[in-house]
Amino acid sequence: MPQLNGLVPTASTLDSVDYDPIDQLNVIFSHPSALSSVPKTSKALRIYQNELDKDISTFVSQQSASDVESVRRIQIAKTDLAELFQKVEGVRERAIQTEETITEMTADIKRLDNTKRNLTLSMTALKRLQMLTTAYEQLRGLSSSRQYRECAQLLQAVLQLMAHFKSYRSIDQIATLSRNVADLQRELLEQVCEDFEVTFAKAELGQRRGMLAESCLVMDALGETARSRLITWYCNTQLREYRRVFRGNEEAGSLDNISRRYSWFKRMLKTYDDEHAAVFPDYWRVNEILANAFCESTREDFRGILSRSTRKVDGLSLDVDFLLSCLQETLDFEHGLERRFANTSRASTDTLSSSDEKMPVFSQAISEAFEPYLSIWVEAQDKHLAGMIPKYRQEPPKPPDEEFSPQMVISSSTELFSFYRLTLAQCAKLSTGTRLVELTKVFAKYLDQYAQQILLYHVSERPSGQTPSKIPPLEDVVLVLNTADYCFNTCNQLEEKIKSRIDASFRSSIDLQIQADAFMGIASATVRALVRRVELDVEPVWREMRNTAWSKMDSVGDQSSYVEEMLRRIRDKAAEILGMLYKSQYARAFCDNLVELIANAFLANIFQCKPISEVGAEQMLLDIYVLKKGFEELLTIASPPNTAVPPGYVKRVAQSMSRLDPILKTLQVRPSPPEALVQAYLIHIADKSDANFRKILELKGIARKQDQSHLVDLFQAHRASPRNDALPQSSASLTPMIVQSGGIGAAGNLASGLGSLSTAASVSTSNLHARFDPTTFGNAIISAARDGVDRFGTPVLGGSSNTPSGVSTPASQQQQQPSQPAQHQQDGTAPAAAAATATAPSVGPVGGNLNEISRGFGKLFRRDMSSFGARFGTGATAKNGEDG
């Protein structure tokens, strides 16, 4: 194409389907100055168009000439194809003619081939018939002369030849011969059996042993049925005397003579080895079949004897020791048979698994009869354990002459699990089915009793002499904690051990997790008992705090005097306790509980210190800051110097103590102007409760209703603002403080209601002198559960509580109570306190089962023992994955 205005359009551009000439013209005349070349461009286009017309005319002419040539070539191809079809048809006709000619030539050959094949078959049949007839006659003669070795060979040949004539039995002669052979087989069978009977009856085995051994070859040739008949006869013959002696005589057949039965059969096996083994082929395994027959007969005898024994004399049960002696002797006998007849020995029942994949032949062959009566043995273990528990309760946790160690556990726990281990090994030898399940239930029963009657007994406060109650020694509490931890781990190991021994069908019924949870619950309660010691030690400090004139302070100075005394007492007591805890998770749990308790007690005492001025509130904030700094070093107080404090613990302390800030920051605001106080309340306390707001006013000294009314009206107006719609109806920190008309000081039943397991601080007031009563120990855990879980949504034993103990929330307020803020949900000493809030166990009446409560709280503390954070870590630690 000619160049247009200096631009040459490409062929691909002009050949495209969606070609747009406007685009091309815009390119050519891209500037107004290019319009002068329009005539030139138009002329070039016409020239190019003419050239294209000429090219098209040339291509049309060439294509027309090409079509004529193509038609001519097609006509030639059709002619050639017709000639090809004619040639193919001629070849096919010649092939048919050739085939007919060959068939005529080979017809005679085919007839000769058929004749030859039929003749060969006839000759073969006649030859076989001759051989069969000859072999039959010879077999009859040999059987008469008892030449059994030759008979066996001929009999096999006769039977093989007879198999060829099954299709010819319609011929009379063949049918007659077949009947004769069958009659001869029966005669040989009866003759061999008669020879065995006569030989054993006349005791002529020594003279006729060779003949009988050869006759066994005949029985092999006669087939499996004949061999089984002979073996069954032999076993019945050998055991006839045994059945006559031990089944027909009540004295000889009793369990007292069980050893005589096994001795008799051992002599029988020796007789077989010495005299009879040479008669029977080894692959018949006659001795093993004889042993099976003996076991079956003996098992049935024992079933009848045991059944009759349990019906005697007013239904008195069998003697357990005698029954076990008989069973053990039976197991030893079965084991001996297994070793004799198996290529490899049976795996020991003391092992957890067997490498021998072959199923034992004689396992429970006789001992199966004892299985229904092993419950007597299980009952005996139950009675034995029932006698052990009271003995353990009378023993002191630590022998007086033994030195205390932080790793020490109560010796009775190791003795109990040692007894469990030996009993389990013995039961696994006797039964791995139903009786082992029953034994596991007995184990669980006394694990529950040990937890409740031993561990909780040693850690509870009990009356002593003239005092209302006696706090158990610190060493005893630590021993209980270590023992509960040991029992928790060993209980899980015991469950796995039993599952590895028991039959697969019963494996799902083995579960000791309830008992493990109970021990973990006791460990948690023991940690709270340690915290209780510090709580009692700081009671006088709280009295000093309440006696301070917080409303008359005119300036903020250094920390208050009671703070230094409180930190000193806490450090001294905590150092003593932490020095006795060898596991870091329990040390962390103790510190978390202690910090939580002090925070709750401080909050409760704030409401006892009213009125509080703005300066007093500021002084309290300073005191809280000093306490928080002191608590941050608490965990490492008994550790070597320069030990780093876990960041997770520091964060936990900050969370616990920061719950006091909203109230004090609100109290720092002056009541004038009133809007400032209302806004401070909505920002810090952040709820819509009129009662809570009035409580803050009372703390500030505004107690008269006429003084409060204006502030309350202003509060109601501000809370109605749309920006405050998201606020909860009531604050979890303040609501419990105003439920009782007498306030926190009216909780006179605090110490007796919660005792050493109180959920929060036991506020030390002049009217709280009651000591813990041991009869209320179960109630203590239940009350703690109700206070810490049902009311405030926080874990209890080892968990946090946002309110002091001894107060309750009505059902209506509990339903309206909003969810805890994030920081409160993470306060528990138990791991993942927020999760524990949702999964905390429900508690029943106050008089409920103490063990059930321990189990429920144990579930809150069951975590991996390898690290603290996985088991006793805080909710924040668990969620944020922080160290500590």
XYZ file of N, CA and C in Angstrom, residues 556-696:
423
model
N -1.509 14.929 100.369
C -1.046 13.571 100.093
C 0.431 13.502 100.435
N 0.795 12.605 101.320
C 2.186 12.448 101.690
C 2.771 11.181 101.105
N 3.624 10.577 101.883
C 4.201 9.306 101.469
C 3.154 8.212 101.659
N 3.520 6.975 101.437
C 2.584 5.872 101.616
C 2.083 5.821 103.047
N 0.876 5.309 103.233
C 0.282 5.216 104.562
C 1.045 4.204 105.406
N 0.916 4.331 106.727
C 1.668 3.468 107.645
C 1.236 2.010 107.531
N -0.058 1.782 107.282
C -0.527 0.399 107.224
C 0.035 -0.336 106.002
N 0.415 0.390 104.953
C 0.905 -0.255 103.734
C 2.237 -0.944 103.991
N 3.133 -0.259 104.685
C 4.452 -0.842 104.971
C 4.305 -2.084 105.839
N 3.414 -1.997 106.852
C 3.211 -3.168 107.718
C 2.595 -4.327 106.949
N 1.644 -4.025 106.052
C 1.019 -5.080 105.257
C 2.042 -5.766 104.356
N 2.869 -4.989 103.675
C 3.883 -5.592 102.794
C 4.878 -6.427 103.587
N 5.235 -5.968 104.788
C 6.176 -6.740 105.595
C 5.576 -8.091 105.987
N 4.334 -8.061 106.453
C 3.682 -9.311 106.868
C 3.507 -10.255 105.673
N 3.094 -9.692 104.544
C 2.873 -10.543 103.369
C 4.184 -11.141 102.881
N 5.236 -10.324 102.846
C 6.526 -10.837 102.373
C 7.042 -11.949 103.288
N 6.950 -11.738 104.593
C 7.451 -12.747 105.529
C 6.694 -14.065 105.382
N 5.380 -13.957 105.324
C 4.576 -15.198 105.242
C 4.724 -15.854 103.883
N 4.759 -15.040 102.826
C 4.880 -15.610 101.476
C 6.241 -16.253 101.279
N 7.296 -15.647 101.848
C 8.625 -16.248 101.715
C 8.663 -17.620 102.378
N 8.019 -17.739 103.511
C 7.970 -19.039 104.199
C 7.221 -20.079 103.359
N 6.096 -19.673 102.798
C 5.273 -20.627 102.030
C 5.930 -20.967 100.700
N 6.404 -19.949 99.977
C 7.016 -20.208 98.667
C 8.272 -21.052 98.790
N 8.973 -20.957 99.896
C 10.147 -21.791 100.092
C 9.821 -23.260 100.234
N 8.555 -23.576 100.495
C 8.140 -24.969 100.662
C 7.441 -25.518 99.429
N 7.235 -24.701 98.400
C 6.576 -25.145 97.171
C 7.651 -25.373 96.112
N 7.801 -26.626 95.691
C 8.881 -26.925 94.746
C 8.422 -26.862 93.295
N 7.127 -26.792 93.040
C 6.626 -26.688 91.670
C 6.221 -25.247 91.390
N 6.716 -24.725 90.280
C 6.490 -23.316 89.969
C 5.020 -23.004 89.738
N 4.262 -23.976 89.207
C 2.859 -23.676 88.931
C 2.072 -23.424 90.207
N 2.443 -24.100 91.305
C 1.728 -23.872 92.556
C 2.190 -22.568 93.217
N 3.469 -22.241 93.060
C 3.931 -20.950 93.563
C 3.214 -19.806 92.848
N 3.064 -19.931 91.551
C 2.355 -18.906 90.785
C 0.889 -18.842 91.195
N 0.284 -19.992 91.395
C -1.125 -20.006 91.805
C -1.299 -19.344 93.162
N -0.377 -19.615 94.079
C -0.447 -18.991 95.404
C -0.354 -17.477 95.289
N 0.608 -16.983 94.542
C 0.779 -15.523 94.405
C -0.422 -14.882 93.718
N -0.931 -15.511 92.677
C -2.108 -14.962 91.994
C -3.297 -14.878 92.941
N -3.510 -15.945 93.708
C -4.613 -15.940 94.669
C -4.419 -14.866 95.729
N -3.184 -14.733 96.206
C -2.917 -13.770 97.261
C -3.159 -12.340 96.768
N -2.652 -12.018 95.582
C -2.867 -10.676 95.032
C -4.359 -10.419 94.844
N -5.061 -11.420 94.351
C -6.506 -11.257 94.147
C -7.220 -11.036 95.472
N -6.804 -11.770 96.501
C -7.438 -11.622 97.805
C -7.207 -10.225 98.378
N -5.981 -9.716 98.295
C -5.690 -8.388 98.827
C -6.474 -7.321 98.066
N -6.565 -7.483 96.747
C -7.323 -6.510 95.949
C -8.784 -6.498 96.360
N -9.371 -7.671 96.544
C -10.779 -7.740 96.949
C -10.978 -7.185 98.353
N -10.029 -7.512 99.260
C -10.152 -7.005 100.626
C -10.013 -5.490 100.655
N -9.093 -4.950 99.865
C -8.930 -3.497 99.804
C -10.222 -2.843 99.319
N -10.829 -3.437 98.284
C -12.077 -2.892 97.762
C -13.158 -2.907 98.832
N -13.250 -3.998 99.584
C -14.270 -4.087 100.635
C -14.020 -3.075 101.732
N -12.767 -2.862 102.060
C -12.464 -1.922 103.141
C -12.659 -0.476 102.723
N -12.571 -0.183 101.440
C -12.874 1.178 100.970
C -14.272 1.580 101.415
N -15.220 0.641 101.322
C -16.602 0.954 101.679
C -16.788 1.033 103.191
N -15.771 0.614 103.960
C -15.841 0.728 105.414
C -15.144 2.000 105.903
N -14.463 2.701 104.994
C -13.685 3.886 105.368
C -14.428 5.187 105.104
N -15.696 5.168 104.770
C -16.419 6.395 104.437
C -16.586 7.271 105.679
N -16.626 8.575 105.503
C -16.475 9.276 104.221
C -15.006 9.417 103.824
N -14.799 9.534 102.518
C -13.453 9.645 101.966
C -13.399 10.943 101.172
N -12.465 11.779 101.544
C -12.314 13.049 100.830
C -11.541 12.842 99.534
N -11.452 13.926 98.740
C -10.718 13.829 97.485
C -9.239 13.548 97.748
N -8.694 14.162 98.796
C -7.294 13.917 99.154
C -7.118 12.488 99.655
N -8.111 12.004 100.434
C -8.041 10.623 100.908
C -8.052 9.625 99.763
N -8.883 9.886 98.757
C -8.919 8.993 97.596
C -7.584 9.000 96.870
N -6.967 10.176 96.763
C -5.670 10.266 96.103
C -4.601 9.515 96.904
N -4.705 9.609 98.255
C -3.751 8.867 99.092
C -3.933 7.348 98.909
N -5.167 6.924 98.786
C -5.419 5.490 98.566
C -4.838 5.032 97.237
N -4.944 5.882 96.216
C -4.352 5.516 94.926
C -2.842 5.347 95.055
N -2.210 6.200 95.843
C -0.779 6.062 96.064
C -0.475 4.770 96.817
N -1.297 4.464 97.820
C -1.103 3.217 98.571
C -1.235 2.002 97.653
N -2.204 2.051 96.754
C -2.410 0.924 95.828
C -1.202 0.769 94.921
N -0.647 1.888 94.489
C 0.532 1.825 93.626
C 1.709 1.174 94.371
N 1.909 1.543 95.621
C 2.998 0.949 96.405
C 2.759 -0.556 96.598
N 1.517 -0.935 96.890
C 1.199 -2.361 97.045
C 1.462 -3.120 95.741
N 1.060 -2.519 94.629
C 1.257 -3.199 93.344
C 2.744 -3.433 93.080
N 3.584 -2.433 93.351
C 5.018 -2.600 93.144
C 5.588 -3.674 94.074
N 5.070 -3.717 95.289
C 5.528 -4.759 96.208
C 5.095 -6.146 95.782
N 3.879 -6.266 95.249
C 3.378 -7.562 94.812
C 4.122 -8.080 93.578
N 4.629 -7.189 92.758
C 5.320 -7.629 91.542
C 6.576 -8.439 91.860
N 7.158 -8.226 93.017
C 8.354 -8.964 93.405
C 8.036 -10.166 94.291
N 6.767 -10.385 94.529
C 6.370 -11.437 95.468
C 6.723 -12.827 94.964
N 6.558 -13.067 93.675
C 6.750 -14.413 93.126
C 8.198 -14.872 93.251
N 9.144 -13.948 93.208
C 10.568 -14.316 93.245
C 11.198 -14.046 94.602
N 10.380 -13.867 95.615
C 10.915 -13.507 96.924
C 11.739 -14.633 97.531
N 11.405 -15.885 97.186
C 12.153 -17.034 97.700
C 13.097 -17.606 96.654
N 13.266 -16.918 95.530
C 14.134 -17.390 94.453
C 15.532 -16.797 94.622
N 16.508 -17.347 93.904
C 17.858 -16.771 93.959
C 17.852 -15.318 93.491
N 18.859 -14.533 93.914
C 18.907 -13.116 93.501
C 18.945 -12.977 91.982
N 18.434 -11.845 91.512
C 18.416 -11.495 90.090
C 17.522 -12.418 89.253
N 16.625 -13.131 89.894
C 15.665 -13.956 89.151
C 14.622 -13.056 88.497
N 14.415 -13.232 87.205
C 13.478 -12.380 86.462
C 12.038 -12.721 86.823
N 11.231 -11.698 86.955
C 9.802 -11.899 87.224
C 9.091 -12.150 85.903
N 8.284 -13.200 85.793
C 7.571 -13.469 84.539
C 6.672 -12.299 84.150
N 6.721 -11.869 82.900
C 5.865 -10.745 82.474
C 4.384 -11.021 82.678
N 3.985 -12.257 82.506
C 2.573 -12.574 82.691
C 2.111 -12.332 84.111
N 2.982 -12.586 85.081
C 2.612 -12.345 86.477
C 2.502 -10.841 86.743
N 3.444 -10.072 86.208
C 3.384 -8.621 86.384
C 2.079 -8.073 85.809
N 1.710 -8.563 84.646
C 0.458 -8.112 84.030
C -0.737 -8.520 84.874
N -0.663 -9.702 85.461
C -1.764 -10.171 86.306
C -1.930 -9.273 87.538
N -0.812 -8.902 88.176
C -0.872 -8.009 89.333
C -1.495 -6.675 88.933
N -1.072 -6.135 87.787
C -1.615 -4.862 87.333
C -3.120 -4.954 87.088
N -3.558 -6.057 86.517
C -4.994 -6.227 86.257
C -5.786 -6.301 87.559
N -5.272 -7.059 88.531
C -6.003 -7.224 89.790
C -6.114 -5.905 90.544
N -5.000 -5.180 90.631
C -5.013 -3.939 91.409
C -5.706 -2.799 90.671
N -5.719 -2.856 89.346
C -6.350 -1.766 88.582
C -7.857 -1.753 88.748
N -8.434 -2.811 89.264
C -9.888 -2.815 89.469
C -10.312 -1.842 90.568
N -9.341 -1.393 91.389
C -9.655 -0.434 92.445
C -9.652 1.005 91.940
N -8.997 1.215 90.799
C -8.820 2.590 90.312
C -10.116 3.310 89.989
N -11.107 2.686 89.293
C -12.300 3.462 88.906
C -13.001 4.119 90.078
N -13.149 3.415 91.202
C -13.866 3.991 92.349
C -13.085 5.167 92.922
N -11.776 4.956 93.125
C -10.964 6.014 93.731
C -10.830 7.232 92.820
N -10.713 6.988 91.505
C -10.639 8.128 90.592
C -11.936 8.916 90.580
N -13.048 8.220 90.772
C -14.327 8.922 90.867
C -14.408 9.720 92.161
N -13.894 9.123 93.254
C -13.929 9.815 94.542
C -12.998 11.029 94.554
N -12.021 11.082 93.674
C -11.102 12.224 93.605
C -11.782 13.500 93.105
N -12.917 13.379 92.416
C -13.594 14.527 91.805
C -14.482 15.204 92.844
N -14.377 16.509 92.948
C -15.183 17.267 93.908
C -16.651 17.282 93.479
N -17.558 17.368 94.442
C -18.988 17.394 94.088
C -19.442 18.707 93.471
N -18.574 19.674 93.435
C -18.935 20.960 92.822
C -17.857 21.333 91.809
N -18.202 21.560 90.562
C -19.570 21.511 89.999
C -20.090 20.065 89.914
N -21.378 19.881 90.090
C -21.938 18.521 90.104
C -21.758 17.793 88.767
N -21.752 18.545 87.643
C -21.601 17.867 86.355
C -20.270 17.124 86.275
N -19.240 17.653 86.904
C -17.934 17.003 86.861
C -17.978 15.644 87.563
N -18.659 15.591 88.721
C -18.768 14.321 89.439
C -19.573 13.311 88.638
N -20.673 13.747 88.050
C -21.504 12.832 87.254
C -20.727 12.313 86.059
N -20.020 13.185 85.365
C -19.240 12.740 84.207
C -18.123 11.781 84.635
N -17.497 12.067 85.776
C -16.441 11.167 86.270
C -17.009 9.779 86.570
N -18.222 9.759 87.158
C -18.851 8.470 87.437
C -19.131 7.709 86.143
N -19.697 8.400 85.147
C -20.024 7.723 83.886
C -18.770 7.271 83.143
N -17.656 7.928 83.354
C -16.421 7.549 82.665
C -15.731 6.385 83.389
N -15.614 6.468 84.711
C -14.839 5.482 85.470
C -15.687 4.287 85.910
N -16.790 4.547 86.607
C -17.659 3.436 87.042
C -18.407 2.877 85.844
N -18.916 3.749 85.013
C -19.500 3.371 83.717
C -20.667 2.418 83.860
N -21.702 2.807 84.615
C -22.950 2.047 84.611
C -24.113 3.022 84.780
N -25.340 2.488 84.766
C -26.545 3.325 84.833
C -27.285 3.170 86.156
N -26.661 2.588 87.167
C -27.363 2.253 88.406
C -27.482 3.467 89.324
N -28.706 3.798 89.693
C -28.929 4.864 90.672
C -28.369 4.473 92.032
N -28.560 3.210 92.402
C -28.098 2.755 93.713
C -26.575 2.851 93.806
N -25.894 2.480 92.753
C -24.434 2.575 92.762
C -23.973 4.023 92.854
N -24.654 4.888 92.148
C -24.293 6.306 92.193
C -24.498 6.866 93.599
N -25.597 6.483 94.246
C -25.836 6.926 95.617
C -24.745 6.387 96.555
N -24.263 5.164 96.272
C -23.221 4.602 97.114
C -21.932 5.422 97.014
N -21.605 5.890 95.820
C -20.441 6.758 95.650
C -20.640 8.065 96.416
